[in-house]
mmCIF file with all atom_site columns, C-alpha atoms in Angstrom:
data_model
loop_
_atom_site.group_PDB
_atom_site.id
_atom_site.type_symbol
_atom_site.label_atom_id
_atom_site.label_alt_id
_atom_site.label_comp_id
_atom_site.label_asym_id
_atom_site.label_entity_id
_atom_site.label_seq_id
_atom_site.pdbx_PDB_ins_code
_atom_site.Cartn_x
_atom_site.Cartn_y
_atom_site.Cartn_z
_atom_site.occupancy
_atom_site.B_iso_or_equiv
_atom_site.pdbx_formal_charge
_atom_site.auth_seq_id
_atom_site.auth_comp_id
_atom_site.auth_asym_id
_atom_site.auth_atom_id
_atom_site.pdbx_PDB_model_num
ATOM 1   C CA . UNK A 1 1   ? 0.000   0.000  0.000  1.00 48.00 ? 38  UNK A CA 1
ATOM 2   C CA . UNK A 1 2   ? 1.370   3.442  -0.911 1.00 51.00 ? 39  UNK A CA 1
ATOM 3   C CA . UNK A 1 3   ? 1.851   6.106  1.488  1.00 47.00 ? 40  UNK A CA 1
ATOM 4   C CA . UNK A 1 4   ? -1.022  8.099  0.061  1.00 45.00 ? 41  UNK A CA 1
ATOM 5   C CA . UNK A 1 5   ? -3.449  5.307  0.590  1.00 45.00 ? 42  UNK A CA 1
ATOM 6   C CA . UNK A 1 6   ? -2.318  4.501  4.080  1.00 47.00 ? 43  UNK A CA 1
ATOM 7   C CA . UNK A 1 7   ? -2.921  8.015  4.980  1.00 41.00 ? 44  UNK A CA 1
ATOM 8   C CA . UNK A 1 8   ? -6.392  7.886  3.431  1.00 41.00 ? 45  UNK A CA 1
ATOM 9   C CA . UNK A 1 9   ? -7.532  4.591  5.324  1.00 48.00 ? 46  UNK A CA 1
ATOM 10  C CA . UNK A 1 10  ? -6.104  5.770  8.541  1.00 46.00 ? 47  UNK A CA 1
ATOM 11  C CA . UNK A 1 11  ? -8.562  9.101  8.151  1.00 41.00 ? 48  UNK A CA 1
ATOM 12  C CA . UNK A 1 12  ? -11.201 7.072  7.123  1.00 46.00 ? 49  UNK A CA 1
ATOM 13  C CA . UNK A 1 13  ? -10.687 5.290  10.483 1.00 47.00 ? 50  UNK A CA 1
ATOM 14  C CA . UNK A 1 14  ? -9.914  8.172  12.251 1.00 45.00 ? 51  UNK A CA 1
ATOM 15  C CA . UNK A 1 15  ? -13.199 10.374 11.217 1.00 48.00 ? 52  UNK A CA 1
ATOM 16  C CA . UNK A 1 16  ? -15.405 7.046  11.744 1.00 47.00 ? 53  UNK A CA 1
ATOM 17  C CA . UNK A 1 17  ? -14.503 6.757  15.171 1.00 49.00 ? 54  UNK A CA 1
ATOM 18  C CA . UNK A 1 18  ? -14.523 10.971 16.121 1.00 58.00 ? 55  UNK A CA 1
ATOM 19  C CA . UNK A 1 19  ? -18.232 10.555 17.409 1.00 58.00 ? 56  UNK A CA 1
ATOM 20  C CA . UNK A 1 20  ? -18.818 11.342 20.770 1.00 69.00 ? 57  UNK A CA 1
ATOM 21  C CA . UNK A 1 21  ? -21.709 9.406  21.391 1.00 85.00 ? 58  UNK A CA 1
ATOM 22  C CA . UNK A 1 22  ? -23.782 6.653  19.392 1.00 88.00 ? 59  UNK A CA 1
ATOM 23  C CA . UNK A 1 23  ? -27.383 5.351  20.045 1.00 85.00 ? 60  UNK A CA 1
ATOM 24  C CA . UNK A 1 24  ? -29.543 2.211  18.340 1.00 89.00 ? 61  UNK A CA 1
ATOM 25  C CA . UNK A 1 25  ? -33.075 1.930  17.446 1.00 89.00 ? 62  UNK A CA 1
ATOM 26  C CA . UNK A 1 26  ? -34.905 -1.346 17.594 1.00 90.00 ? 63  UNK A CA 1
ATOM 27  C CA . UNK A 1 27  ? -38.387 -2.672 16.896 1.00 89.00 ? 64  UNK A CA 1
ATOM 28  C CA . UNK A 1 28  ? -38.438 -2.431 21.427 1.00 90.00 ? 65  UNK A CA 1
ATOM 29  C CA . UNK A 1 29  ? -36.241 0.498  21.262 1.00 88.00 ? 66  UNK A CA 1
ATOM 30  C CA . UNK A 1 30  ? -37.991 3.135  18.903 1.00 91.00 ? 67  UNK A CA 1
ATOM 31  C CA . UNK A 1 31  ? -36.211 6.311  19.905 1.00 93.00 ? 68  UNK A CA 1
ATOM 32  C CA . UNK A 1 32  ? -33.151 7.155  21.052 1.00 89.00 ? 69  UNK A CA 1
ATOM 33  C CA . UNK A 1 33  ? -31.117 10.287 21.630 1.00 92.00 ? 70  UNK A CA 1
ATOM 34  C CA . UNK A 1 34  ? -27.557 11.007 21.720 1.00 90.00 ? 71  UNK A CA 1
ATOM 35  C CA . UNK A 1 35  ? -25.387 14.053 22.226 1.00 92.00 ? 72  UNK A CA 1
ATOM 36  C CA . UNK A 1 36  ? -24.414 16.219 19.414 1.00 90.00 ? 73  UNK A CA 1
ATOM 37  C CA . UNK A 1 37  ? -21.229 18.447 20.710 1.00 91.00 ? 74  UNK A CA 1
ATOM 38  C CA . UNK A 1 38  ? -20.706 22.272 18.912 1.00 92.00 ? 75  UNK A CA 1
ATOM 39  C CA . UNK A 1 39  ? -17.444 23.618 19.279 1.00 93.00 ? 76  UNK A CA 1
ATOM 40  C CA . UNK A 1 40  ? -17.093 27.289 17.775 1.00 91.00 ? 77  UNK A CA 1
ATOM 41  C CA . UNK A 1 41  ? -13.721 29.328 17.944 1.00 89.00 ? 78  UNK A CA 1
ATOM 42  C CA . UNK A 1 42  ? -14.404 33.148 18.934 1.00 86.00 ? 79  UNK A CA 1
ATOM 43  C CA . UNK A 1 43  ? -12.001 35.424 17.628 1.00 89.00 ? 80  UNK A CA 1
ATOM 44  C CA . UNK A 1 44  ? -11.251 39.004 18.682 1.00 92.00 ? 81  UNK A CA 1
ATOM 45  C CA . UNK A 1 45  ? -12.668 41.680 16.764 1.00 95.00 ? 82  UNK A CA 1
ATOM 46  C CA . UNK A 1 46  ? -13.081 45.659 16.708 1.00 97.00 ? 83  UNK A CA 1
ATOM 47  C CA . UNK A 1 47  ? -14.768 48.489 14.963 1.00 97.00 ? 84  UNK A CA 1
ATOM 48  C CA . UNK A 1 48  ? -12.853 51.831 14.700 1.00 97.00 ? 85  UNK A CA 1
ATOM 49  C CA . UNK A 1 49  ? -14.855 54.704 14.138 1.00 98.00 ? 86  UNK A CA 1
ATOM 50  C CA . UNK A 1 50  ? -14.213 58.679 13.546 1.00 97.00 ? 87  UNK A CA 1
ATOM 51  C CA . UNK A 1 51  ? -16.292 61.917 13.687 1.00 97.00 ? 88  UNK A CA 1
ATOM 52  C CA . UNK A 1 52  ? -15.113 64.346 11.298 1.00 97.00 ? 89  UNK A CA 1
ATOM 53  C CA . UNK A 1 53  ? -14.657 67.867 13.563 1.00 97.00 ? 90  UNK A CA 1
ATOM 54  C CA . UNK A 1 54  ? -15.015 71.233 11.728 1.00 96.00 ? 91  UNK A CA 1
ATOM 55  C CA . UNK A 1 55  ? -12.941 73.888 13.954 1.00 95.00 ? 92  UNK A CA 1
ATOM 56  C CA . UNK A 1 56  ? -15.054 76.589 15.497 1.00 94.00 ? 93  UNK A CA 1
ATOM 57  C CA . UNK A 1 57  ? -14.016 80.264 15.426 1.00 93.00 ? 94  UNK A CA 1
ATOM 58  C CA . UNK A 1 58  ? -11.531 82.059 12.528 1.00 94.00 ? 95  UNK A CA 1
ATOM 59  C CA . UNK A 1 59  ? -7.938  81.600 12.720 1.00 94.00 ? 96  UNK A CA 1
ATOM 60  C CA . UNK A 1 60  ? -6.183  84.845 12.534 1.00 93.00 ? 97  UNK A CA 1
ATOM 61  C CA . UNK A 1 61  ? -1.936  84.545 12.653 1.00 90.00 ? 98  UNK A CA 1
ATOM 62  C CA . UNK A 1 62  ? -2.045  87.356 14.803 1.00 91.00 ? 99  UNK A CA 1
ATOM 63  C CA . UNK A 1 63  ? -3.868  86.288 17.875 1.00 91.00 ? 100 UNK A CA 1
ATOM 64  C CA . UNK A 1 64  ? -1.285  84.850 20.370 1.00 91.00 ? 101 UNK A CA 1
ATOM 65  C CA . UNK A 1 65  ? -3.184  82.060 21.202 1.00 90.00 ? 102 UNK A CA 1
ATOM 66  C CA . UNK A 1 66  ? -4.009  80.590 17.648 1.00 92.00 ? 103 UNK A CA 1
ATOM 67  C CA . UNK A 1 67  ? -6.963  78.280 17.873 1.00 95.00 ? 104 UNK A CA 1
ATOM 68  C CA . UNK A 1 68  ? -7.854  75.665 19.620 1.00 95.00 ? 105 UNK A CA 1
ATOM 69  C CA . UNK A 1 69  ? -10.708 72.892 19.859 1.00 97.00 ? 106 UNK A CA 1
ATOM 70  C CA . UNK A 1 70  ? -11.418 69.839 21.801 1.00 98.00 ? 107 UNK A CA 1
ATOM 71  C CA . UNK A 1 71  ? -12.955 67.133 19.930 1.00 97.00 ? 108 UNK A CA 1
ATOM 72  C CA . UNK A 1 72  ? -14.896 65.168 22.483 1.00 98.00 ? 109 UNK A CA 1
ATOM 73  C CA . UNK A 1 73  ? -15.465 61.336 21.554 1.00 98.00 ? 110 UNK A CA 1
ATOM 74  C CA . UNK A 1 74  ? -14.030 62.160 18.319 1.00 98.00 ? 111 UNK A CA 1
ATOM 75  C CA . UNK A 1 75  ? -12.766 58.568 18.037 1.00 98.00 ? 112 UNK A CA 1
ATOM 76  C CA . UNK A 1 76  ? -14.517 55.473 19.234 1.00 98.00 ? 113 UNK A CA 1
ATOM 77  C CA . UNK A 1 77  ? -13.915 51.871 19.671 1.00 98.00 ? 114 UNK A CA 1
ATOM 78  C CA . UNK A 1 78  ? -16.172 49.215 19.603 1.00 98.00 ? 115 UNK A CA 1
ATOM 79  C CA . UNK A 1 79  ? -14.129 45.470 20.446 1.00 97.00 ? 116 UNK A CA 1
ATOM 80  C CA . UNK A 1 80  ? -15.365 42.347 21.366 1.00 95.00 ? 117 UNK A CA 1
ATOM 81  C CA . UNK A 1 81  ? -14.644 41.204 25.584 1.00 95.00 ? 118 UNK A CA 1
ATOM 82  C CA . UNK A 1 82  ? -11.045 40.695 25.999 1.00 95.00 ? 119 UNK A CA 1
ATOM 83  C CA . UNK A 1 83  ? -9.918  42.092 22.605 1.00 96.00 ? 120 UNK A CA 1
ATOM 84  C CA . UNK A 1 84  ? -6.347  43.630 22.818 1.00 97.00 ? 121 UNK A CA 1
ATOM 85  C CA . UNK A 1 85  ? -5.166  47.072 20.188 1.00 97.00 ? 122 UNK A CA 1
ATOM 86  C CA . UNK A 1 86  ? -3.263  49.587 19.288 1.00 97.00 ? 123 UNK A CA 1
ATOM 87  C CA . UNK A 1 87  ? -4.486  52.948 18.396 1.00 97.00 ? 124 UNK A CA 1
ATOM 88  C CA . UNK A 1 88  ? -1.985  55.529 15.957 1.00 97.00 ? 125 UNK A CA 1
ATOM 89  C CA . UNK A 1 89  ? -2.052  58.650 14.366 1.00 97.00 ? 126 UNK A CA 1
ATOM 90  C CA . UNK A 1 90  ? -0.020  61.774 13.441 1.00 97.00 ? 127 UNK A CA 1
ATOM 91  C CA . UNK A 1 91  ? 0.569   64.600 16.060 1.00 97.00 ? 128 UNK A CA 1
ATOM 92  C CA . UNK A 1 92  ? 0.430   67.182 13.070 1.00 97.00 ? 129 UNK A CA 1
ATOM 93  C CA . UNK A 1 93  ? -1.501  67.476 9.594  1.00 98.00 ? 130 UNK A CA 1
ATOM 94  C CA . UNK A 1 94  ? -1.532  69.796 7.432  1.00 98.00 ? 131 UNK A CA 1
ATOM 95  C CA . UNK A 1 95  ? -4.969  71.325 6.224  1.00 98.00 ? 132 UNK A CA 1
ATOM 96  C CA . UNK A 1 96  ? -5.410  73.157 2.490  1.00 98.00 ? 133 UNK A CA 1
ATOM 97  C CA . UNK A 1 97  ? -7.239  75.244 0.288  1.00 97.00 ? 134 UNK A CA 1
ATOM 98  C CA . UNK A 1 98  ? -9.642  73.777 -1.958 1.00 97.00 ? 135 UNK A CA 1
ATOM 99  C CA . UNK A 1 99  ? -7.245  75.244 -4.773 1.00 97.00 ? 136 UNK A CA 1
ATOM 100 C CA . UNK A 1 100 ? -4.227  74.198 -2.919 1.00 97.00 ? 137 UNK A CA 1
ATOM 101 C CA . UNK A 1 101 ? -2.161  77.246 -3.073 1.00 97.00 ? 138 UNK A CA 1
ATOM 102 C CA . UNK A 1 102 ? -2.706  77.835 0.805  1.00 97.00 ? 139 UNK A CA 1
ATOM 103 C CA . UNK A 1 103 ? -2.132  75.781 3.712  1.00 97.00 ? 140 UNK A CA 1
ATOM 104 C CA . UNK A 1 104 ? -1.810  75.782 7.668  1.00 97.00 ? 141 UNK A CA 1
ATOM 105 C CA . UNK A 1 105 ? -0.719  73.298 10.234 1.00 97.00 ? 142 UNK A CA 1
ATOM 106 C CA . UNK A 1 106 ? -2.686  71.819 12.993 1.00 97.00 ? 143 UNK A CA 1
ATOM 107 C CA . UNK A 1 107 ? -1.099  69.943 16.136 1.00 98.00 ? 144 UNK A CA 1
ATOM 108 C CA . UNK A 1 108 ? -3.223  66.883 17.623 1.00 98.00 ? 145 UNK A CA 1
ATOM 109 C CA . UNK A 1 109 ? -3.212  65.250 20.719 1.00 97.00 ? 146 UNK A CA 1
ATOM 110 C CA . UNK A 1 110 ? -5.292  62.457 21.417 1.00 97.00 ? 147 UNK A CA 1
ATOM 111 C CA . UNK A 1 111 ? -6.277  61.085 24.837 1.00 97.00 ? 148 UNK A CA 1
ATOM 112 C CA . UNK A 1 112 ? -5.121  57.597 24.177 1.00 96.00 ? 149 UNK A CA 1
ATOM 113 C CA . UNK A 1 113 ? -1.233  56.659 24.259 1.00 93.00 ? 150 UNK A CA 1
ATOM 114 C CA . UNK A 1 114 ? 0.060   55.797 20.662 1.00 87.00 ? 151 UNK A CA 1
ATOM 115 C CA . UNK A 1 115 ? 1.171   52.406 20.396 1.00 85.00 ? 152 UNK A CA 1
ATOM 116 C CA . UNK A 1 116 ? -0.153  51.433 23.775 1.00 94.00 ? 153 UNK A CA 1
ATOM 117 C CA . UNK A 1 117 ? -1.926  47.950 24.194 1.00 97.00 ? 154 UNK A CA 1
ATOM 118 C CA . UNK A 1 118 ? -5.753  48.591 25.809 1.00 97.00 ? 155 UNK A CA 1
ATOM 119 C CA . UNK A 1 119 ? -7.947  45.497 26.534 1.00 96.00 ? 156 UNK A CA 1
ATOM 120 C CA . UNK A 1 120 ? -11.334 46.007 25.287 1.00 96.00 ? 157 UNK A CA 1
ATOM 121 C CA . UNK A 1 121 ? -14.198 45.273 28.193 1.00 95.00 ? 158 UNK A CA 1
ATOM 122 C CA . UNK A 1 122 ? -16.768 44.650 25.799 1.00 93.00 ? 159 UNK A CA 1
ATOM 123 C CA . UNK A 1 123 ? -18.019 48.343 25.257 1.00 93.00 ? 160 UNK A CA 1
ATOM 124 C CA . UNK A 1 124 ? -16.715 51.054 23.477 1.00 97.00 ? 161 UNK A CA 1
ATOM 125 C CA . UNK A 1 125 ? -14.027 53.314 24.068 1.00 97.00 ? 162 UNK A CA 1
ATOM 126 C CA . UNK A 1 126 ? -14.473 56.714 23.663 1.00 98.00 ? 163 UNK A CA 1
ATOM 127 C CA . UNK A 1 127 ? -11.019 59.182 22.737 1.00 98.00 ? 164 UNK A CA 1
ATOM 128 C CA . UNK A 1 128 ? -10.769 62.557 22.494 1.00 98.00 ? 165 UNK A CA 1
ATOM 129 C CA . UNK A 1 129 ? -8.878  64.647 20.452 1.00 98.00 ? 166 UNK A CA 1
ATOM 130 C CA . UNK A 1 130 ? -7.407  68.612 21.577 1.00 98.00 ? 167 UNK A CA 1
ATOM 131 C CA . UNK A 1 131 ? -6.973  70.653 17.679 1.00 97.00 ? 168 UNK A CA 1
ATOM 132 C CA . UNK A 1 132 ? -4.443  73.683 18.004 1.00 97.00 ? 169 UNK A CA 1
ATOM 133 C CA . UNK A 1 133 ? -4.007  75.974 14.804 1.00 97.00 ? 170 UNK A CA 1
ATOM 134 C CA . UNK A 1 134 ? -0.465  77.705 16.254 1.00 96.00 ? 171 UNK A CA 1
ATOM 135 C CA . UNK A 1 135 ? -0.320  81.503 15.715 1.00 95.00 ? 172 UNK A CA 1
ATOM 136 C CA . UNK A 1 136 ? 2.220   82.997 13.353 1.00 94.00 ? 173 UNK A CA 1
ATOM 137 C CA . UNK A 1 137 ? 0.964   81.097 10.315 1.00 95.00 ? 174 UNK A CA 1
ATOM 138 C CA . UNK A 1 138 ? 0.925   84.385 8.273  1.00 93.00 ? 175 UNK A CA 1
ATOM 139 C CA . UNK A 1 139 ? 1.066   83.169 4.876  1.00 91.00 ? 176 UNK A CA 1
ATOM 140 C CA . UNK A 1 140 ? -2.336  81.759 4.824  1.00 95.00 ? 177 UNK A CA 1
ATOM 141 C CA . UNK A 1 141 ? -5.115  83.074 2.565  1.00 96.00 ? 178 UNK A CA 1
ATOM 142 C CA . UNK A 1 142 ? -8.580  83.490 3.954  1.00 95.00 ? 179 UNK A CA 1
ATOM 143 C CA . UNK A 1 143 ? -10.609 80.595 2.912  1.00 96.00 ? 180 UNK A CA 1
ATOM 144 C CA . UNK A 1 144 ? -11.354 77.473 4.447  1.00 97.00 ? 181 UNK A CA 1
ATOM 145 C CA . UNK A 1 145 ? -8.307  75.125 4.872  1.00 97.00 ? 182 UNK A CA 1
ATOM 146 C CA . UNK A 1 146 ? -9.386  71.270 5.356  1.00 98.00 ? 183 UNK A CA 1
ATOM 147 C CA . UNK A 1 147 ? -6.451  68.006 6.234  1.00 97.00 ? 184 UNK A CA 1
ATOM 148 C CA . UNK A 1 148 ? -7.141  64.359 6.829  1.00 97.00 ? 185 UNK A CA 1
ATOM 149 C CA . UNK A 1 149 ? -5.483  62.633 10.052 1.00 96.00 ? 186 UNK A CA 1
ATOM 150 C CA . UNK A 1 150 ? -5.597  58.864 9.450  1.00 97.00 ? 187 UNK A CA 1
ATOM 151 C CA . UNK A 1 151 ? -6.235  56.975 12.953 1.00 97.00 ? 188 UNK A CA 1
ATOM 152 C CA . UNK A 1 152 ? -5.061  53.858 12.494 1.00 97.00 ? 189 UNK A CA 1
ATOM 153 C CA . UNK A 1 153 ? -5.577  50.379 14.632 1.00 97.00 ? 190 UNK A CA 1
ATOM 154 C CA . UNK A 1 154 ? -3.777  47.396 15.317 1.00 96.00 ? 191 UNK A CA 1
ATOM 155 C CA . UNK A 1 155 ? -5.695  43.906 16.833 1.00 96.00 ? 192 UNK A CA 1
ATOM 156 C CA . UNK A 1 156 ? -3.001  42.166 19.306 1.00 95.00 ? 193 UNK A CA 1
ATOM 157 C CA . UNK A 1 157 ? -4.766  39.122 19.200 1.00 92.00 ? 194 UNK A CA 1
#
């Protein structure tokens, strides 16, 4: 017998004899039950989610405090219980003119730790994130300037 084949007849054997349980039916035995085991595998699993935040007030280069927002639950988490991540993003973006020809910077801090492992508890997680426009940007025109910050997570297992 080849190797193939003796592989083949030793699954056969195998999978014949994986039941759990058996039961018989005879003409004094009608019925019979027997137990029927499910096994399912739960993996971890999250849902990131952003709100898009439009900047209240006018920046103006000369005010000494530039502007500055905080974006309350501007990033949530959704994981199943016991699900492990990463959250990451950029501390700076810049924003633009529709046109292009004008652009400012923005610093962003976030109230999670980048690259720090949370475990999930089932519920969401709610992050917020603090928007500063530094004064000084003078060579700005006056139109509305718009930049995309990319939050990004990681599952840990």
């Amino acid at each position: 017998m080849n190797t193939k084949a003796a592989l083949l007849s030793a699954l056969m054997v195998l999978l014949s004899t994986a039941h759990a349980a058996t039961g018989s039916v005879t003409p004094t035995t009608i019925s019979n039950s027997v137990p029927l085991q499910v096994t399912v595998v739960a993996g971890a699993g999250c849902t990131l989610s952003t709100t898009d935040i439009t900047v209240s007030g006018t920046y103006l280069a000369s005010d000494p405090n530039g502007l500055t927002q905080t974006a309350t639950n501007a990033v949530s988490v959704l994981c199943t219980n016991g699900a492990q991540y990463q959250l990451s993003a950029p501390s700076s973006i810049p924003l633009f003119n529709t046109a292009n020809t004008s652009s400012l910077t923005a610093q962003l801090t976030y109230t999670f730790t980048s690259n720090s492992t949370i475990t999930s508890t089932g519920g969401t997680d709610y992050y917020n994130i603090d928007i500063t426009v530094p004064t000084g940007q003078t060579n700005v025109l006056p139109e509305t300037h718009t930049g995309n910050a990319y939050v990004s997570i990681t599952l840990m297992n």
